[in-house]
Coordinates of C-alpha atoms in Angstrom, one line a residue:
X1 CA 112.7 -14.3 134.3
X2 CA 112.4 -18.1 134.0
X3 CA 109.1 -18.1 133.0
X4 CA 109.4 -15.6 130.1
X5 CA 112.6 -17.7 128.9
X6 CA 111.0 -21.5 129.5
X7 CA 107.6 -19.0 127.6
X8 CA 110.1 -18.4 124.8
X9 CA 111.9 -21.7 124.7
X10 CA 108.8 -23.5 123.6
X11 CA 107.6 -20.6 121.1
X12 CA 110.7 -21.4 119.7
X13 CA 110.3 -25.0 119.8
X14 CA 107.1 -24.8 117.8
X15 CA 108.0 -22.1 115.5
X16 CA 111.0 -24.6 114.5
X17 CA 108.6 -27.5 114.3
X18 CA 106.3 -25.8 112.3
X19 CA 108.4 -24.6 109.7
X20 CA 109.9 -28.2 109.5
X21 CA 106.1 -29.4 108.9
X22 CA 105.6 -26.8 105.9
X23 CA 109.1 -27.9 104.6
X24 CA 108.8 -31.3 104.3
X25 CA 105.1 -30.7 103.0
X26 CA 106.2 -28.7 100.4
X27 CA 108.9 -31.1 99.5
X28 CA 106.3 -33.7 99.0
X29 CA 103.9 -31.2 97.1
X30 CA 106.9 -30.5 94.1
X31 CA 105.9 -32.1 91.4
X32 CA 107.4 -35.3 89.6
X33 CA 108.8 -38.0 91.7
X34 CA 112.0 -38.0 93.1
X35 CA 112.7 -42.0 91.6
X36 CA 112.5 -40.2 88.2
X37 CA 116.2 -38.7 88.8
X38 CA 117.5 -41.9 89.3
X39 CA 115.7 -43.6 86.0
X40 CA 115.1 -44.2 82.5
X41 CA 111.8 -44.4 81.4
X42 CA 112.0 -47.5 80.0
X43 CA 113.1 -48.8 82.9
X44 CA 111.2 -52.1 84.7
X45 CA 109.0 -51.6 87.1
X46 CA 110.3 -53.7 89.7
X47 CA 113.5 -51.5 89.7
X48 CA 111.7 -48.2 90.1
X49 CA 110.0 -50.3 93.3
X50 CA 113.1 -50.8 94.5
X51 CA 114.9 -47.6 94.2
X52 CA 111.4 -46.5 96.0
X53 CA 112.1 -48.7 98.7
X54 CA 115.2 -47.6 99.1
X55 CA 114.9 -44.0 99.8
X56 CA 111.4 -45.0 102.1
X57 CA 109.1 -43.4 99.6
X58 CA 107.2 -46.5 99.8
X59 CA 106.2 -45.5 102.9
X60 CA 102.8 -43.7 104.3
X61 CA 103.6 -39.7 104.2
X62 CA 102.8 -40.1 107.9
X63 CA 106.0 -42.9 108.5
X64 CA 108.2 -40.5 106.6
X65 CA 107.7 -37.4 108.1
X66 CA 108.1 -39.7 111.4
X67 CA 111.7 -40.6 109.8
X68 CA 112.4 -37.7 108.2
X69 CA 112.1 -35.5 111.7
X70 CA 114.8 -37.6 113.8
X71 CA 117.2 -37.9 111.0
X72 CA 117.0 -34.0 110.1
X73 CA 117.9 -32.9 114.2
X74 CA 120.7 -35.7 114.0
X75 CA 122.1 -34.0 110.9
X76 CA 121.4 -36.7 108.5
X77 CA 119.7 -34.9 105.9
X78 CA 119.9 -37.6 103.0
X79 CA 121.6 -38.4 99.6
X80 CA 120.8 -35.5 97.3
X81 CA 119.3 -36.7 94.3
X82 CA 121.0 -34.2 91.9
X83 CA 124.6 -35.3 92.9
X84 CA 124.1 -38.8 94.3
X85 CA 126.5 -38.0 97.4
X86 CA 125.3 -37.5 101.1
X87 CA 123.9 -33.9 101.2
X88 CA 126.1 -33.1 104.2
X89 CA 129.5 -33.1 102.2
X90 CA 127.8 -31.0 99.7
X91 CA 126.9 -28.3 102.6
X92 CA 130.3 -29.0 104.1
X93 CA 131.8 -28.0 101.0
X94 CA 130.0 -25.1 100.0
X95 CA 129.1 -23.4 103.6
X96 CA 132.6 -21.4 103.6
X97 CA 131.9 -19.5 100.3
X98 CA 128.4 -18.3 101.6
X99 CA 130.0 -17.4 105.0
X100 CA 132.8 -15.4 103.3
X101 CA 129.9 -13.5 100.7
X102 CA 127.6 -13.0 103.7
X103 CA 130.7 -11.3 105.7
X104 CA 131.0 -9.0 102.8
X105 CA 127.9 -8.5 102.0
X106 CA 127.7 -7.8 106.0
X107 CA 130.6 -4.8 106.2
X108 CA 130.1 -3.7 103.3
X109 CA 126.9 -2.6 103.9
X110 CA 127.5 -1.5 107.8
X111 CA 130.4 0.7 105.8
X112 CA 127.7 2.4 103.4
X113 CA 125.1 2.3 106.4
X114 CA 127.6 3.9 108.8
X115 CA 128.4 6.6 105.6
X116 CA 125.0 7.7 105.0
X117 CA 123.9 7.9 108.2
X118 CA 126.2 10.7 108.6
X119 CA 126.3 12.6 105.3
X120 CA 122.1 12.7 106.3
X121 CA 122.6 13.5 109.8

């Protein structure tokens, strides 16, 4: 029994990991930059370094999925660039709403399941 759970346990460890890796992959594939948000385009050059510098995407793809991994498991996800506040408040705030629709969503479809399961039986 502890074999199959410590057998589990790290299937579950890499299945996490690994969709981590395609996610910040994918982040890094969208296209635009994410300084772009922040600027006008007629903006100087040494600013947009700056702002660049600033959120580590000066950095080798390599160093920031290196910083990007230990800050994601201690719940510090970032500053969103739409909203400019820390991306934590904004899941803070809107985590209740899409609790309360998934526990509707949830009975209300146990309710029809439970219905048709015997008008068919």
């Amino acid at each position: 029994m502890i074999k199959f759970l410590c057998k589990r346990l790290l299937q579950s460890v890499l299945i996490i990991w690994g969709v981590l890796t395609v996610v910040f992959i994918l982040i890094h594939l969208a296209p635009g930059d994410p300084t772009s948000i922040y600027i006008r385009p007629d903006i100087d050059p040494k600013i947009v370094q700056d702002i660049r510098h600033n959120l580590g995407l000066d950095l080798p793809l390599w160093k920031q999925y290196l910083v990007w991994i230990p800050h994601f498991f201690m719940g510090d996800f970032g500053v969103s660039f739409v909203h400019h506040r820390p991306v934590t408040d904004i899941l803070r705030e809107t985590i209740p709403n899409t609790l309360q629709l998934t526990l509707v969503v949830f009975v209300s479809q146990f309710i029809i399941g439970i219905l048709l399961g015997i008008y068919l039986a």
